[in-house]
Short mmCIF file of C-alpha atoms in Angstrom, two decimals:
data_model
loop_
_atom_site.label_atom_id
_atom_site.label_comp_id
_atom_site.label_asym_id
_atom_site.label_seq_id
_atom_site.Cartn_x
_atom_site.Cartn_y
_atom_site.Cartn_z
CA MET M 1 -42.50 -49.44 -88.64
CA GLY M 2 -42.06 -47.50 -91.76
CA SER M 3 -45.46 -45.74 -90.69
CA LEU M 4 -43.68 -44.92 -87.39
CA ASP M 5 -40.63 -43.12 -89.15
CA GLU M 6 -42.26 -41.00 -91.26
CA GLU M 7 -44.81 -39.58 -88.10
CA ALA M 8 -41.08 -38.93 -86.42
CA LEU M 9 -39.46 -37.33 -89.71
CA LEU M 10 -42.80 -35.34 -89.91
CA ARG M 11 -42.64 -34.30 -86.42
CA GLY M 12 -39.12 -33.35 -86.91
CA GLN M 13 -39.96 -31.21 -90.28
CA VAL M 14 -42.58 -29.54 -88.08
CA GLU M 15 -40.24 -28.37 -85.50
CA VAL M 16 -37.56 -27.06 -88.01
CA TRP M 17 -40.43 -25.25 -89.92
CA GLN M 18 -40.82 -23.68 -86.13
CA LEU M 19 -37.37 -22.70 -85.16
CA MET M 20 -36.86 -21.38 -89.03
CA PHE M 21 -39.49 -18.65 -88.66
CA GLY M 22 -38.88 -17.89 -84.85
CA PHE M 23 -38.34 -14.24 -85.76
CA ALA M 24 -41.94 -13.94 -86.95
CA GLU M 25 -43.42 -13.80 -82.84
CA SER M 26 -40.34 -11.51 -81.97
CA MET M 27 -41.09 -9.31 -85.22
CA ALA M 28 -45.29 -9.37 -84.70
CA LEU M 29 -44.29 -8.50 -80.87
CA LYS M 30 -42.21 -5.59 -82.06
CA CYS M 31 -44.71 -4.29 -84.50
CA ALA M 32 -47.86 -4.16 -81.61
CA ILE M 33 -45.49 -2.12 -79.47
CA GLU M 34 -44.97 -0.02 -82.15
CA LEU M 35 -48.51 0.72 -83.15
CA GLY M 36 -49.15 0.75 -79.45
CA ILE M 37 -52.30 -1.94 -79.73
CA ALA M 38 -51.84 -2.80 -76.34
CA ASP M 39 -51.60 0.70 -74.69
CA ILE M 40 -55.23 1.00 -76.90
CA ILE M 41 -57.10 -1.42 -75.96
CA ASN M 42 -55.93 -0.41 -72.18
CA SER M 43 -56.55 3.42 -72.80
CA LEU M 44 -60.14 2.17 -73.95
CA GLY M 45 -61.03 -0.09 -71.21
CA GLY M 46 -61.02 -3.17 -73.73
CA PRO M 47 -62.47 -5.51 -75.02
CA VAL M 48 -62.18 -3.38 -78.72
CA THR M 49 -63.16 -3.82 -82.18
CA LEU M 50 -60.67 -3.46 -84.68
CA ASN M 51 -61.72 -0.26 -85.83
CA GLN M 52 -61.66 0.68 -82.62
CA ILE M 53 -57.43 -0.11 -82.62
CA ALA M 54 -57.04 0.99 -85.74
CA SER M 55 -58.66 4.70 -84.34
CA GLY M 56 -55.97 5.02 -82.06
CA ILE M 57 -53.13 4.15 -84.01
CA ASP M 58 -51.21 7.51 -85.50
CA SER M 59 -51.99 7.33 -89.10
CA PRO M 60 -54.12 8.63 -90.83
CA CYS M 61 -54.62 5.34 -93.29
CA VAL M 62 -54.64 2.64 -91.60
CA ASP M 63 -54.61 -0.95 -93.42
CA ILE M 64 -57.20 -2.95 -91.64
CA PRO M 65 -56.66 -5.92 -93.34
CA TYR M 66 -52.85 -6.07 -92.10
CA LEU M 67 -53.62 -5.07 -88.63
CA ALA M 68 -56.30 -7.97 -88.43
CA ARG M 69 -53.69 -10.14 -90.21
CA ILE M 70 -51.01 -9.34 -86.65
CA MET M 71 -53.87 -9.32 -84.41
CA ARG M 72 -55.24 -12.87 -85.48
CA PHE M 73 -51.21 -14.18 -84.95
CA LEU M 74 -50.65 -12.58 -82.00
CA VAL M 75 -54.11 -13.81 -80.94
CA ARG M 76 -52.76 -17.50 -81.43
CA LYS M 77 -50.03 -16.95 -79.45
CA ARG M 78 -52.09 -16.03 -76.65
CA VAL M 79 -50.59 -11.94 -76.69
CA PHE M 80 -54.13 -11.21 -77.04
CA THR M 81 -57.92 -12.20 -76.69
CA GLN M 82 -60.49 -12.55 -79.12
CA HIS M 83 -63.76 -12.70 -78.45
CA ASN M 84 -66.67 -12.90 -81.21
CA PRO M 85 -70.38 -12.20 -80.00
CA SER M 86 -73.05 -14.42 -80.69
CA ASP M 87 -75.39 -11.81 -81.70
CA GLY M 88 -73.20 -11.53 -84.95
CA GLY M 89 -71.41 -8.27 -84.01
CA GLU M 90 -68.07 -7.32 -84.61
CA THR M 91 -64.73 -9.44 -83.06
CA LEU M 92 -64.00 -8.43 -79.79
CA TYR M 93 -59.96 -8.20 -78.53
CA GLY M 94 -58.57 -7.53 -75.06
CA LEU M 95 -55.42 -7.89 -72.79
CA THR M 96 -54.31 -10.78 -71.55
CA ASP M 97 -51.41 -10.86 -69.13
CA SER M 98 -48.69 -11.65 -71.99
CA SER M 99 -49.29 -8.13 -73.46
CA LYS M 100 -50.07 -6.20 -70.28
CA TRP M 101 -46.32 -6.18 -70.07
CA LEU M 102 -46.30 -4.61 -73.59
CA LEU M 103 -48.30 -1.58 -72.18
CA ARG M 104 -45.56 1.35 -72.62
CA ASP M 105 -46.32 3.69 -69.73
CA SER M 106 -47.37 1.13 -67.35
CA GLU M 107 -44.84 0.85 -63.87
CA VAL M 108 -43.39 -2.47 -64.96
CA SER M 109 -42.78 -2.98 -68.90
CA LEU M 110 -40.79 -5.33 -71.06
CA ALA M 111 -42.09 -3.16 -74.38
CA PRO M 112 -38.60 -0.93 -74.23
CA MET M 113 -36.42 -4.31 -74.22
CA VAL M 114 -38.62 -5.91 -77.04
CA LEU M 115 -38.20 -2.58 -79.41
CA MET M 116 -34.04 -3.03 -78.44
CA GLN M 117 -33.69 -6.36 -78.86
CA ASN M 118 -35.13 -6.19 -82.35
CA TYR M 119 -33.77 -2.74 -83.43
CA PRO M 120 -31.80 -3.58 -86.72
CA TRP M 121 -28.62 -2.80 -85.59
CA GLN M 122 -28.85 -5.60 -82.57
CA LEU M 123 -29.82 -7.97 -85.05
CA ALA M 124 -27.02 -7.42 -87.00
CA PRO M 125 -24.44 -9.86 -85.42
CA TRP M 126 -26.59 -12.91 -85.16
CA HIS M 127 -25.50 -13.17 -88.33
CA TYR M 128 -22.17 -13.64 -87.34
CA LEU M 129 -22.60 -16.68 -85.30
CA SER M 130 -21.21 -19.23 -87.50
CA GLN M 131 -18.26 -17.12 -88.81
CA CYS M 132 -17.28 -16.68 -84.82
CA VAL M 133 -17.34 -20.39 -84.23
CA LYS M 134 -15.25 -20.38 -87.34
CA GLU M 135 -12.44 -18.20 -86.65
CA GLY M 136 -13.20 -17.04 -82.94
CA GLY M 137 -14.08 -13.08 -82.47
CA ILE M 138 -17.01 -11.00 -81.51
CA ALA M 139 -20.26 -10.86 -83.10
CA PHE M 140 -20.60 -7.54 -82.33
CA LYS M 141 -17.64 -5.90 -84.07
CA LYS M 142 -17.75 -8.15 -86.86
CA ALA M 143 -21.35 -6.19 -87.66
CA HIS M 144 -19.96 -3.14 -87.18
CA GLY M 145 -16.85 -2.58 -86.33
CA CYS M 146 -16.94 -1.59 -83.07
CA GLU M 147 -18.17 -3.25 -79.84
CA ILE M 148 -22.15 -2.67 -78.52
CA TRP M 149 -21.03 0.11 -75.88
CA ASP M 150 -19.21 2.43 -78.51
CA LEU M 151 -21.97 2.34 -81.18
CA ALA M 152 -23.98 3.70 -78.56
CA SER M 153 -21.90 6.62 -77.43
CA GLN M 154 -21.60 7.36 -81.24
CA ASN M 155 -25.30 7.13 -81.64
CA PRO M 156 -27.81 9.38 -79.60
CA GLU M 157 -31.27 7.08 -80.70
CA PHE M 158 -29.91 4.10 -80.04
CA ASN M 159 -28.15 4.78 -76.32
CA ARG M 160 -31.57 6.34 -75.45
CA ILE M 161 -33.44 2.88 -76.94
CA PHE M 162 -30.59 1.16 -75.21
CA ASN M 163 -30.84 2.86 -72.16
CA ASP M 164 -34.36 2.76 -71.35
CA ALA M 165 -34.60 -1.38 -71.89
CA LEU M 166 -31.99 -2.26 -69.48
CA ALA M 167 -34.18 0.22 -66.89
CA CYS M 168 -37.15 -1.18 -67.35
CA THR M 169 -35.59 -5.23 -66.94
CA ALA M 170 -33.66 -3.61 -64.09
CA LYS M 171 -36.77 -2.18 -62.20
CA ILE M 172 -38.47 -5.30 -63.05
CA ILE M 173 -35.68 -7.64 -61.48
CA MET M 174 -35.05 -5.24 -58.29
CA ARG M 175 -38.58 -5.76 -57.11
CA ALA M 176 -38.39 -9.77 -56.98
CA VAL M 177 -34.89 -8.70 -55.47
CA VAL M 178 -35.93 -6.26 -52.86
CA SER M 179 -39.48 -8.16 -51.90
CA HIS M 180 -38.11 -11.39 -52.31
CA TYR M 181 -34.19 -11.45 -51.06
CA LYS M 182 -35.48 -12.03 -47.12
CA GLY M 183 -33.12 -11.16 -44.42
CA GLY M 184 -29.95 -10.68 -47.30
CA PHE M 185 -29.72 -7.13 -46.55
CA ASP M 186 -30.82 -7.35 -42.54
CA ASP M 187 -26.84 -7.46 -41.22
CA VAL M 188 -26.00 -5.05 -44.09
CA GLU M 189 -23.93 -1.46 -43.25
CA THR M 190 -22.40 -0.48 -46.16
CA LEU M 191 -22.89 -1.62 -49.41
CA VAL M 192 -21.31 -1.44 -52.59
CA ASP M 193 -23.00 -1.70 -56.18
CA VAL M 194 -20.51 -2.54 -58.44
CA GLY M 195 -21.27 -1.58 -62.43
CA GLY M 196 -24.44 -0.06 -60.61
CA GLY M 197 -24.91 2.46 -63.71
CA THR M 198 -26.70 6.01 -62.07
CA GLY M 199 -27.77 4.33 -59.36
CA GLY M 200 -30.97 3.32 -59.50
CA ASN M 201 -30.97 -0.29 -58.48
CA LEU M 202 -29.11 0.56 -54.71
CA ALA M 203 -31.61 3.61 -54.35
CA GLU M 204 -34.00 0.88 -54.19
CA ILE M 205 -32.34 -1.50 -52.12
CA VAL M 206 -31.47 1.87 -49.64
CA LYS M 207 -34.97 2.71 -49.62
CA ALA M 208 -36.07 -0.49 -48.45
CA TYR M 209 -33.65 -1.05 -46.16
CA PRO M 210 -32.71 2.61 -45.03
CA HIS M 211 -29.69 1.31 -42.49
CA ILE M 212 -27.46 1.15 -45.00
CA LYS M 213 -24.69 2.98 -45.80
CA GLY M 214 -25.17 2.66 -50.04
CA ILE M 215 -21.87 3.30 -52.47
CA ASN M 216 -22.69 3.37 -56.03
CA PHE M 217 -19.55 2.78 -58.07
CA ASP M 218 -19.59 3.12 -61.88
CA LEU M 219 -16.83 4.67 -64.18
CA PRO M 220 -16.68 8.14 -63.95
CA HIS M 221 -18.69 9.20 -66.78
CA VAL M 222 -21.36 7.32 -66.11
CA VAL M 223 -21.61 8.60 -61.89
CA ALA M 224 -21.38 11.90 -63.21
CA ALA M 225 -24.31 11.87 -64.67
CA ALA M 226 -26.18 10.50 -61.73
CA PRO M 227 -28.60 12.05 -59.42
CA ALA M 228 -28.87 12.31 -56.03
CA TYR M 229 -30.32 9.59 -53.64
CA ASN M 230 -30.71 9.67 -50.31
CA GLY M 231 -28.26 7.22 -48.89
CA VAL M 232 -26.40 6.86 -51.88
CA SER M 233 -23.15 8.19 -52.40
CA HIS M 234 -21.21 7.84 -56.03
CA VAL M 235 -17.87 7.06 -57.11
CA GLY M 236 -16.15 6.81 -60.22
CA GLY M 237 -13.56 4.49 -61.16
CA ASN M 238 -12.79 1.15 -62.51
CA PHE M 239 -13.35 -2.19 -61.51
CA PHE M 240 -10.50 -4.17 -62.91
CA GLU M 241 -8.26 -1.75 -60.60
CA ALA M 242 -10.02 -1.07 -57.09
CA ILE M 243 -13.72 -1.59 -55.12
CA PRO M 244 -14.86 1.03 -52.69
CA ASN M 245 -14.35 -0.75 -49.15
CA ALA M 246 -17.61 -2.14 -47.69
CA ASP M 247 -18.98 -4.94 -45.67
CA SER M 248 -20.94 -6.25 -49.05
CA ILE M 249 -20.84 -6.16 -52.46
CA PHE M 250 -23.55 -6.18 -54.74
CA MET M 251 -23.21 -6.87 -58.78
CA LYS M 252 -26.39 -7.09 -60.73
CA TRP M 253 -25.85 -9.02 -64.61
CA VAL M 254 -22.36 -7.51 -64.41
CA LEU M 255 -20.26 -10.57 -64.48
CA HIS M 256 -22.26 -12.08 -67.52
CA ASP M 257 -20.43 -9.13 -69.69
CA TRP M 258 -16.72 -10.41 -69.15
CA GLY M 259 -15.17 -13.25 -70.35
CA ASP M 260 -13.78 -15.98 -67.26
CA GLU M 261 -10.08 -14.15 -66.77
CA ASP M 262 -11.74 -10.73 -66.71
CA CYS M 263 -14.26 -12.01 -63.81
CA VAL M 264 -11.72 -13.81 -61.83
CA LYS M 265 -9.59 -9.79 -62.01
CA ILE M 266 -13.09 -8.56 -60.63
CA LEU M 267 -13.77 -11.02 -58.25
CA LYS M 268 -10.48 -10.39 -56.47
CA ASN M 269 -10.69 -7.26 -56.39
CA CYS M 270 -14.04 -6.97 -54.22
CA ARG M 271 -12.12 -10.17 -52.34
CA LYS M 272 -9.81 -7.26 -51.38
CA ALA M 273 -13.01 -4.92 -50.74
CA MET M 274 -14.58 -6.81 -47.73
CA PRO M 275 -14.00 -7.72 -44.86
CA GLU M 276 -12.18 -11.33 -44.32
CA LYS M 277 -14.45 -12.83 -42.09
CA THR M 278 -17.82 -11.39 -42.22
CA GLY M 279 -17.53 -10.03 -46.25
CA LYS M 280 -20.39 -11.07 -48.05
CA LEU M 281 -20.83 -11.03 -52.17
CA ILE M 282 -24.30 -10.63 -53.92
CA LEU M 283 -24.45 -11.23 -57.13
CA VAL M 284 -27.71 -11.20 -59.42
CA GLU M 285 -27.19 -13.65 -62.08
CA ILE M 286 -28.86 -16.64 -64.38
CA VAL M 287 -27.95 -19.85 -63.13
CA LEU M 288 -27.80 -22.21 -65.74
CA GLN M 289 -30.00 -25.52 -65.54
CA PRO M 290 -29.71 -27.91 -68.01
CA GLU M 291 -33.40 -28.91 -67.87
CA GLY M 292 -34.52 -25.10 -68.03
CA ASN M 293 -34.73 -22.51 -66.14
CA GLY M 294 -38.40 -23.13 -64.49
CA GLN M 295 -40.79 -21.27 -65.60
CA PHE M 296 -38.51 -19.36 -67.62
CA GLY M 297 -38.27 -22.27 -69.79
CA ASP M 298 -35.38 -21.77 -71.80
CA MET M 299 -34.44 -17.79 -71.61
CA GLY M 300 -31.38 -18.79 -70.36
CA MET M 301 -29.34 -20.40 -72.27
CA VAL M 302 -31.86 -17.76 -74.72
CA SER M 303 -29.89 -15.13 -72.65
CA ASP M 304 -26.27 -16.84 -73.01
CA LEU M 305 -26.62 -16.45 -77.26
CA VAL M 306 -27.79 -13.06 -76.64
CA MET M 307 -24.58 -12.56 -74.53
CA PHE M 308 -22.45 -14.47 -77.34
CA ALA M 309 -24.52 -11.93 -80.11
CA HIS M 310 -23.58 -8.86 -77.98
CA SER M 311 -21.07 -8.87 -75.44
CA THR M 312 -17.01 -8.82 -75.53
CA GLY M 313 -16.70 -12.27 -74.17
CA GLY M 314 -19.86 -12.51 -72.17
CA LYS M 315 -21.90 -15.56 -71.65
CA GLU M 316 -24.35 -17.45 -68.90
CA ARG M 317 -22.91 -19.96 -66.68
CA THR M 318 -24.03 -23.46 -64.52
CA GLU M 319 -24.10 -23.81 -61.02
CA LEU M 320 -20.88 -25.92 -61.58
CA GLU M 321 -19.47 -22.89 -63.77
CA TRP M 322 -20.63 -20.45 -61.77
CA LYS M 323 -18.32 -22.53 -58.74
CA LYS M 324 -15.19 -22.42 -60.43
CA LEU M 325 -15.06 -18.70 -61.15
CA LEU M 326 -16.37 -17.90 -57.23
CA ASP M 327 -13.52 -20.06 -55.93
CA GLU M 328 -11.01 -18.89 -57.96
CA GLY M 329 -11.98 -15.32 -57.15
CA GLY M 330 -11.65 -15.90 -53.47
CA PHE M 331 -14.89 -17.05 -52.63
CA PRO M 332 -14.79 -20.71 -51.34
CA ARG M 333 -18.41 -20.87 -50.34
CA TYR M 334 -21.48 -20.07 -52.01
CA LYS M 335 -25.53 -20.26 -51.89
CA ILE M 336 -28.11 -20.30 -54.71
CA ILE M 337 -31.43 -17.74 -53.84
CA ASN M 338 -34.28 -18.70 -56.20
CA ILE M 339 -36.56 -15.55 -56.96
CA PRO M 340 -38.99 -14.78 -59.44
CA ALA M 341 -37.15 -13.25 -61.63
CA LEU M 342 -34.50 -14.68 -64.43
CA PRO M 343 -31.40 -14.44 -62.44
CA SER M 344 -30.82 -16.19 -59.25
CA ILE M 345 -28.95 -14.50 -56.55
CA ILE M 346 -25.83 -15.99 -55.58
CA GLU M 347 -24.87 -15.37 -52.19
CA ALA M 348 -21.03 -15.69 -51.68
CA TYR M 349 -18.24 -15.61 -48.75
CA LEU M 350 -14.67 -15.15 -48.52
CA GLN M 351 -14.61 -18.39 -45.89
#
């Protein structure tokens, strides 16, 4: 019995060591993106040697031993492959399905999101989680004295990094929405994208469903900078006050930025903007699963902690929490549609 207890304690110790240094994985990933390692391998047609990677890095004095240690770790994490030739030649490194998502010039890439989430200003609020538990408040505000949108508006570099990250994830998710939300937009004539930014998401929908009249709705200063898209008009306003009328409303990763009380206000305004009998609300949001979110595992719960660290009262929600929120907002009926992405589609109806 004693040896079994010792084994269990040892396993527990191992798990704590791994959790303790979980940040090392994201830092190594950030390092690889900053050095452009995946891009170098890809540009040379890979697999390539360590010296070939070094020659592609923008520096006259690359430290090869340091580079080797980064590569060894990322090979272990299956971000890159390693092949040792039987003839005793130099070790060759190649891309995996993971590192293909780190290519900066790829049509779909997660590189900007990795850089944004590991930016020093984004990491600082994580040190305030325990203080928030003790006394409430907003972690980001405790760290920086202002909220994330204020910081972005005051700092052009951070604003660019932040916007690049949102744009890259939007592209990935919208691909999944447009290709796998079968028939969901067929009966839609007018569609408002609430909190639609500069209109890129709505433009993708209208491009795939050209019969739709699209209305991109966001704050006036946001839509003032929006480019022109075929089939899309831009309207400035505040979704806490009123939303343009349409037969369907689309919101992607908007409600998770807000607490329950604010979400109910937004949902009630959505209800007012749609026809009673045929109105349809289309949400793209994470639905937290107790056993994990399928292939994405614990990422739903991780995203909830990201909201804790970075947003003003935002959170990810379980199906029961979504049901309660939709009920209070005037949408008694809903269904959840899974797509090959971290969030799901939640269709909600007025009756």
